mmCIF file of N, CA and C in Angstrom:
data_model
loop_
_atom_site.group_PDB
_atom_site.id
_atom_site.type_symbol
_atom_site.label_atom_id
_atom_site.label_comp_id
_atom_site.label_asym_id
_atom_site.label_seq_id
_atom_site.Cartn_x
_atom_site.Cartn_y
_atom_site.Cartn_z
ATOM 1 N N PRO P 1 102.433 56.336 47.676
ATOM 2 C CA PRO P 1 102.149 57.713 48.116
ATOM 3 C C PRO P 1 103.401 58.347 48.717
ATOM 4 N N PRO P 2 103.537 59.688 48.644
ATOM 5 C CA PRO P 2 104.733 60.354 49.202
ATOM 6 C C PRO P 2 104.716 60.274 50.742
ATOM 7 N N PRO P 3 105.920 60.315 51.369
ATOM 8 C CA PRO P 3 105.946 60.254 52.847
ATOM 9 C C PRO P 3 105.380 61.547 53.440
ATOM 10 N N PRO P 4 104.835 61.470 54.645
ATOM 11 C CA PRO P 4 104.276 62.697 55.253
ATOM 12 C C PRO P 4 105.395 63.684 55.557
ATOM 13 N N PRO P 5 105.103 64.999 55.530
ATOM 14 C CA PRO P 5 106.152 65.995 55.820
ATOM 15 C C PRO P 5 106.599 65.878 57.281
ATOM 16 N N PRO P 6 107.854 66.224 57.582
ATOM 17 C CA PRO P 6 108.316 66.144 58.977
ATOM 18 C C PRO P 6 107.551 67.145 59.840
ATOM 19 N N PRO P 7 107.376 66.844 61.120
ATOM 20 C CA PRO P 7 106.635 67.798 61.973
ATOM 21 C C PRO P 7 107.424 69.106 62.100
ATOM 22 N N SER P 8 106.708 70.211 62.135
ATOM 23 C CA SER P 8 107.394 71.511 62.229
ATOM 24 C C SER P 8 107.831 71.740 63.679
ATOM 25 N N PRO P 9 108.968 72.402 63.876
ATOM 26 C CA PRO P 9 109.432 72.633 65.261
ATOM 27 C C PRO P 9 108.489 73.597 65.974
ATOM 28 N N PRO P 10 108.395 73.485 67.293
ATOM 29 C CA PRO P 10 107.510 74.409 68.026
ATOM 30 C C PRO P 10 108.069 75.833 67.955
ATOM 31 N N PRO P 11 107.212 76.836 68.025
ATOM 32 C CA PRO P 11 107.718 78.214 67.964
ATOM 33 C C PRO P 11 108.592 78.503 69.186
ATOM 34 N N PRO P 12 109.608 79.362 69.031
ATOM 35 C CA PRO P 12 110.471 79.651 70.181
ATOM 36 C C PRO P 12 109.684 80.390 71.273
ATOM 37 N N ALA P 13 110.029 80.084 72.509
ATOM 38 C CA ALA P 13 109.345 80.735 73.630
ATOM 39 C C ALA P 13 109.775 82.197 73.681
ATOM 40 N N PRO P 14 108.856 83.101 74.014
ATOM 41 C CA PRO P 14 109.265 84.515 74.095
ATOM 42 C C PRO P 14 110.245 84.697 75.259
ATOM 43 N N PRO P 15 111.198 85.624 75.136
ATOM 44 C CA PRO P 15 112.154 85.830 76.235
ATOM 45 C C PRO P 15 111.429 86.378 77.463
ATOM 46 N N PRO P 16 111.913 86.042 78.654
ATOM 47 C CA PRO P 16 111.245 86.573 79.846
ATOM 48 C C PRO P 16 111.401 88.084 79.899
ATOM 49 N N PRO P 17 110.434 88.798 80.467
ATOM 50 C CA PRO P 17 110.561 90.258 80.527
ATOM 51 C C PRO P 17 111.731 90.655 81.416
ATOM 52 N N LYS P 18 112.386 91.748 81.035
ATOM 53 C CA LYS P 18 113.516 92.228 81.836
ATOM 54 C C LYS P 18 112.990 92.819 83.131
ATOM 55 N N PRO P 19 113.610 92.467 84.251
ATOM 56 C CA PRO P 19 113.146 93.091 85.497
ATOM 57 C C PRO P 19 113.513 94.560 85.511
ATOM 58 N N PRO P 20 112.742 95.393 86.187
ATOM 59 C CA PRO P 20 113.098 96.818 86.247
ATOM 60 C C PRO P 20 114.407 96.968 87.008
ATOM 61 N N PRO P 21 115.225 97.953 86.660
ATOM 62 C CA PRO P 21 116.496 98.099 87.369
ATOM 63 C C PRO P 21 116.259 98.433 88.832
ATOM 64 N N SER P 22 116.989 97.762 89.673
ATOM 65 C CA SER P 22 116.879 98.014 91.107
ATOM 66 C C SER P 22 117.857 99.115 91.471
ATOM 67 N N PRO P 23 117.466 100.062 92.327
ATOM 68 C CA PRO P 23 118.407 101.120 92.698
ATOM 69 C C PRO P 23 119.701 100.581 93.303
ATOM 70 N N ALA P 24 119.623 99.402 93.932
ATOM 71 C CA ALA P 24 120.814 98.848 94.557
ATOM 72 C C ALA P 24 121.678 98.095 93.550
ATOM 73 N N HIS P 25 121.174 97.920 92.319
ATOM 74 C CA HIS P 25 121.925 97.168 91.313
ATOM 75 C C HIS P 25 123.146 97.962 90.892
ATOM 76 N N PRO P 26 124.294 97.297 90.774
ATOM 77 C CA PRO P 26 125.503 98.045 90.403
ATOM 78 C C PRO P 26 125.502 98.465 88.941
ATOM 79 N N GLU P 27 124.789 99.512 88.625
ATOM 80 C CA GLU P 27 124.799 100.035 87.265
ATOM 81 C C GLU P 27 125.056 101.530 87.339
ATOM 82 N N ASP P 28 125.351 102.097 86.202
ATOM 83 C CA ASP P 28 125.707 103.515 86.187
ATOM 84 C C ASP P 28 124.560 104.375 86.696
ATOM 85 N N CYS P 29 124.829 105.149 87.741
ATOM 86 C CA CYS P 29 123.784 105.972 88.367
ATOM 87 C C CYS P 29 123.948 107.446 88.012
ATOM 88 N N TRP P 30 124.950 107.783 87.197
ATOM 89 C CA TRP P 30 125.224 109.187 86.893
ATOM 90 C C TRP P 30 123.977 109.892 86.360
ATOM 91 N N GLY P 31 123.320 109.268 85.382
ATOM 92 C CA GLY P 31 122.129 109.891 84.794
ATOM 93 C C GLY P 31 120.966 109.964 85.773
ATOM 94 N N GLY P 32 120.730 108.866 86.512
ATOM 95 C CA GLY P 32 119.618 108.832 87.456
ATOM 96 C C GLY P 32 119.801 109.806 88.604
ATOM 97 N N CYS P 33 121.051 110.071 88.977
ATOM 98 C CA CYS P 33 121.320 110.960 90.108
ATOM 99 C C CYS P 33 121.652 112.382 89.656
ATOM 100 N N GLY P 34 121.877 112.559 88.354
ATOM 101 C CA GLY P 34 122.246 113.888 87.869
ATOM 102 C C GLY P 34 123.655 114.267 88.313
ATOM 103 N N GLY P 35 124.518 113.276 88.437
ATOM 104 C CA GLY P 35 125.897 113.542 88.840
ATOM 105 C C GLY P 35 126.284 112.689 90.031
ATOM 106 N N ALA P 36 127.469 112.946 90.561
ATOM 107 C CA ALA P 36 127.998 112.158 91.661
ATOM 108 C C ALA P 36 127.623 112.767 93.009
ATOM 109 N N GLY P 37 127.727 111.935 94.037
ATOM 110 C CA GLY P 37 127.479 112.391 95.398
ATOM 111 C C GLY P 37 126.273 111.713 96.005
ATOM 112 N N PRO P 38 125.880 112.127 97.207
ATOM 113 C CA PRO P 38 124.725 111.517 97.869
ATOM 114 C C PRO P 38 123.493 111.545 96.950
ATOM 115 N N CYS P 39 122.796 110.409 96.873
ATOM 116 C CA CYS P 39 121.677 110.302 95.928
ATOM 117 C C CYS P 39 120.625 109.351 96.483
ATOM 118 N N LYS P 40 119.814 109.861 97.391
ATOM 119 C CA LYS P 40 118.783 109.036 98.031
ATOM 120 C C LYS P 40 117.755 108.534 97.006
ATOM 121 N N ALA P 41 117.395 109.361 96.029
ATOM 122 C CA ALA P 41 116.336 108.994 95.081
ATOM 123 C C ALA P 41 116.698 107.752 94.277
ATOM 124 N N TRP P 42 117.950 107.615 93.839
ATOM 125 C CA TRP P 42 118.341 106.498 92.977
ATOM 126 C C TRP P 42 119.019 105.391 93.775
ATOM 127 N N CYS P 43 119.858 105.767 94.736
ATOM 128 C CA CYS P 43 120.679 104.788 95.458
ATOM 129 C C CYS P 43 120.088 104.364 96.795
ATOM 130 N N GLY P 44 118.992 105.004 97.208
ATOM 131 C CA GLY P 44 118.376 104.625 98.473
ATOM 132 C C GLY P 44 118.940 105.427 99.636
ATOM 133 N N GLU P 45 118.306 105.250 100.783
ATOM 134 C CA GLU P 45 118.712 105.964 101.991
ATOM 135 C C GLU P 45 120.169 105.656 102.297
ATOM 136 N N GLY P 46 120.981 106.687 102.482
ATOM 137 C CA GLY P 46 122.383 106.493 102.820
ATOM 138 C C GLY P 46 123.260 106.107 101.652
ATOM 139 N N GLY P 47 122.726 106.179 100.430
ATOM 140 C CA GLY P 47 123.501 105.804 99.256
ATOM 141 C C GLY P 47 124.069 107.010 98.546
ATOM 142 N N ALA P 48 125.142 106.772 97.790
ATOM 143 C CA ALA P 48 125.756 107.831 97.004
ATOM 144 C C ALA P 48 126.184 107.256 95.664
ATOM 145 N N CYS P 49 126.200 108.099 94.657
ATOM 146 C CA CYS P 49 126.618 107.713 93.312
ATOM 147 C C CYS P 49 128.092 108.087 93.178
ATOM 148 N N CYS P 50 128.963 107.086 93.108
ATOM 149 C CA CYS P 50 130.399 107.345 93.163
ATOM 150 C C CYS P 50 131.174 106.528 92.141
ATOM 151 N N ARG P 51 132.381 106.996 91.849
ATOM 152 C CA ARG P 51 133.286 106.286 90.952
ATOM 153 C C ARG P 51 134.691 106.390 91.527
ATOM 154 N N GLU P 52 135.402 105.281 91.504
ATOM 155 C CA GLU P 52 136.742 105.280 92.067
ATOM 156 C C GLU P 52 137.622 106.266 91.309
ATOM 157 N N GLY P 53 138.399 107.043 92.065
ATOM 158 C CA GLY P 53 139.278 108.026 91.436
ATOM 159 C C GLY P 53 138.635 109.398 91.298
ATOM 160 N N PHE P 54 137.316 109.479 91.535
ATOM 161 C CA PHE P 54 136.617 110.767 91.496
ATOM 162 C C PHE P 54 136.280 111.106 92.937
ATOM 163 N N PHE P 55 136.878 112.137 93.483
ATOM 164 C CA PHE P 55 136.671 112.459 94.882
ATOM 165 C C PHE P 55 135.492 113.409 94.999
ATOM 166 N N THR P 56 134.394 112.881 95.484
ATOM 167 C CA THR P 56 133.150 113.635 95.604
ATOM 168 C C THR P 56 132.670 113.562 97.039
ATOM 169 N N LEU P 57 132.101 114.638 97.529
ATOM 170 C CA LEU P 57 131.572 114.689 98.882
ATOM 171 C C LEU P 57 130.626 113.513 99.119
ATOM 172 N N GLY P 58 130.856 112.766 100.193
ATOM 173 C CA GLY P 58 129.987 111.645 100.526
ATOM 174 C C GLY P 58 130.420 110.322 99.926
ATOM 175 N N CYS P 59 131.442 110.334 99.061
ATOM 176 C CA CYS P 59 131.882 109.098 98.415
ATOM 177 C C CYS P 59 133.073 108.486 99.151
ATOM 178 N N PRO P 60 133.069 107.154 99.300
ATOM 179 C CA PRO P 60 134.230 106.497 99.883
ATOM 180 C C PRO P 60 135.364 106.453 98.855
ATOM 181 N N THR P 61 136.543 106.047 99.293
ATOM 182 C CA THR P 61 137.669 105.984 98.348
ATOM 183 C C THR P 61 137.528 104.790 97.402
ATOM 184 N N ARG P 62 136.795 103.746 97.813
ATOM 185 C CA ARG P 62 136.594 102.574 96.962
ATOM 186 C C ARG P 62 135.187 102.608 96.376
ATOM 187 N N ALA P 63 135.092 102.487 95.050
ATOM 188 C CA ALA P 63 133.793 102.436 94.371
ATOM 189 C C ALA P 63 134.008 101.705 93.048
ATOM 190 N N CYS P 64 133.041 101.767 92.152
ATOM 191 C CA CYS P 64 133.197 101.111 90.852
ATOM 192 C C CYS P 64 134.295 101.812 90.065
ATOM 193 N N GLN P 65 135.051 101.041 89.281
ATOM 194 C CA GLN P 65 136.213 101.605 88.609
ATOM 195 C C GLN P 65 135.897 102.286 87.284
ATOM 196 N N ASP P 66 134.968 101.729 86.507
ATOM 197 C CA ASP P 66 134.767 102.261 85.160
ATOM 198 C C ASP P 66 133.497 103.074 84.994
ATOM 199 N N TYR P 67 132.709 103.181 86.040
ATOM 200 C CA TYR P 67 131.458 103.935 85.940
ATOM 201 C C TYR P 67 131.004 104.315 87.341
ATOM 202 N N HIS P 68 130.069 105.247 87.410
ATOM 203 C CA HIS P 68 129.517 105.663 88.700
ATOM 204 C C HIS P 68 128.456 104.644 89.126
ATOM 205 N N CYS P 69 128.538 104.180 90.370
ATOM 206 C CA CYS P 69 127.555 103.226 90.870
ATOM 207 C C CYS P 69 127.168 103.604 92.299
ATOM 208 N N CYS P 70 126.070 103.016 92.758
ATOM 209 C CA CYS P 70 125.573 103.302 94.096
ATOM 210 C C CYS P 70 126.419 102.559 95.129
ATOM 211 N N VAL P 71 126.903 103.293 96.097
ATOM 212 C CA VAL P 71 127.667 102.724 97.204
ATOM 213 C C VAL P 71 127.137 103.329 98.501
ATOM 214 N N GLN P 72 127.559 102.764 99.602
ATOM 215 C CA GLN P 72 127.181 103.316 100.906
ATOM 216 C C GLN P 72 127.913 104.645 101.075
ATOM 217 N N ALA P 73 127.177 105.712 101.285
ATOM 218 C CA ALA P 73 127.804 107.028 101.448
ATOM 219 C C ALA P 73 128.593 107.064 102.752
ATOM 220 N N VAL P 74 129.647 107.847 102.757
ATOM 221 C CA VAL P 74 130.421 108.041 103.984
ATOM 222 C C VAL P 74 130.059 109.402 104.555
ATOM 223 N N PRO P 75 130.014 109.518 105.880
ATOM 224 C CA PRO P 75 129.699 110.829 106.458
ATOM 225 C C PRO P 75 130.813 111.815 106.146
ATOM 226 N N PHE P 76 130.450 113.027 105.930
ATOM 227 C CA PHE P 76 131.461 114.050 105.669
ATOM 228 C C PHE P 76 131.271 115.156 106.679
ATOM 229 N N PRO P 77 132.347 115.845 107.020
ATOM 230 C CA PRO P 77 132.223 116.868 108.065
ATOM 231 C C PRO P 77 131.339 118.023 107.610
ATOM 232 N N PRO P 78 130.607 118.631 108.531
ATOM 233 C CA PRO P 78 129.804 119.803 108.168
ATOM 234 C C PRO P 78 130.719 120.962 107.801
ATOM 235 N N PRO P 79 130.219 121.924 107.048
ATOM 236 C CA PRO P 79 131.077 123.055 106.688
ATOM 237 C C PRO P 79 131.560 123.781 107.938
ATOM 238 N N ALA P 80 132.745 124.286 107.867
ATOM 239 C CA ALA P 80 133.329 124.992 109.018
ATOM 240 C C ALA P 80 132.538 126.266 109.285
ATOM 241 N N PRO P 81 132.370 126.626 110.541
ATOM 242 C CA PRO P 81 131.654 127.880 110.823
ATOM 243 C C PRO P 81 132.494 129.060 110.332
ATOM 244 N N PRO P 82 131.843 130.156 109.971
ATOM 245 C CA PRO P 82 132.618 131.305 109.501
ATOM 246 C C PRO P 82 133.499 131.826 110.609
ATOM 247 N N PRO P 83 134.692 132.342 110.278
ATOM 248 C CA PRO P 83 135.565 132.840 111.332
ATOM 249 C C PRO P 83 134.921 134.031 112.054
ATOM 250 N N SER P 84 135.094 134.066 113.355
ATOM 251 C CA SER P 84 134.500 135.178 114.109
ATOM 252 C C SER P 84 135.385 136.421 113.964
ATOM 253 N N PRO P 85 134.770 137.595 113.899
ATOM 254 C CA PRO P 85 135.573 138.816 113.696
ATOM 255 C C PRO P 85 136.452 139.137 114.894
#
């Protein structure tokens, strides 16, 4: 009689589901924030969407180099009062 066929390999396990992006995760926030600067909705309280070399209100001088990412916002001075007549 012919030999029995070899056992078939088990089916591959499905990949684990991708976790939802965390606002604190260093990924491009430009789209989520609608641009650079303070962005509480995407970057959290006190966060800003910044990119190194792009000087934006609320952004520190150090940030991600190749894309906009969430960083700790820096305080910026309030606008100057209008000059008195």
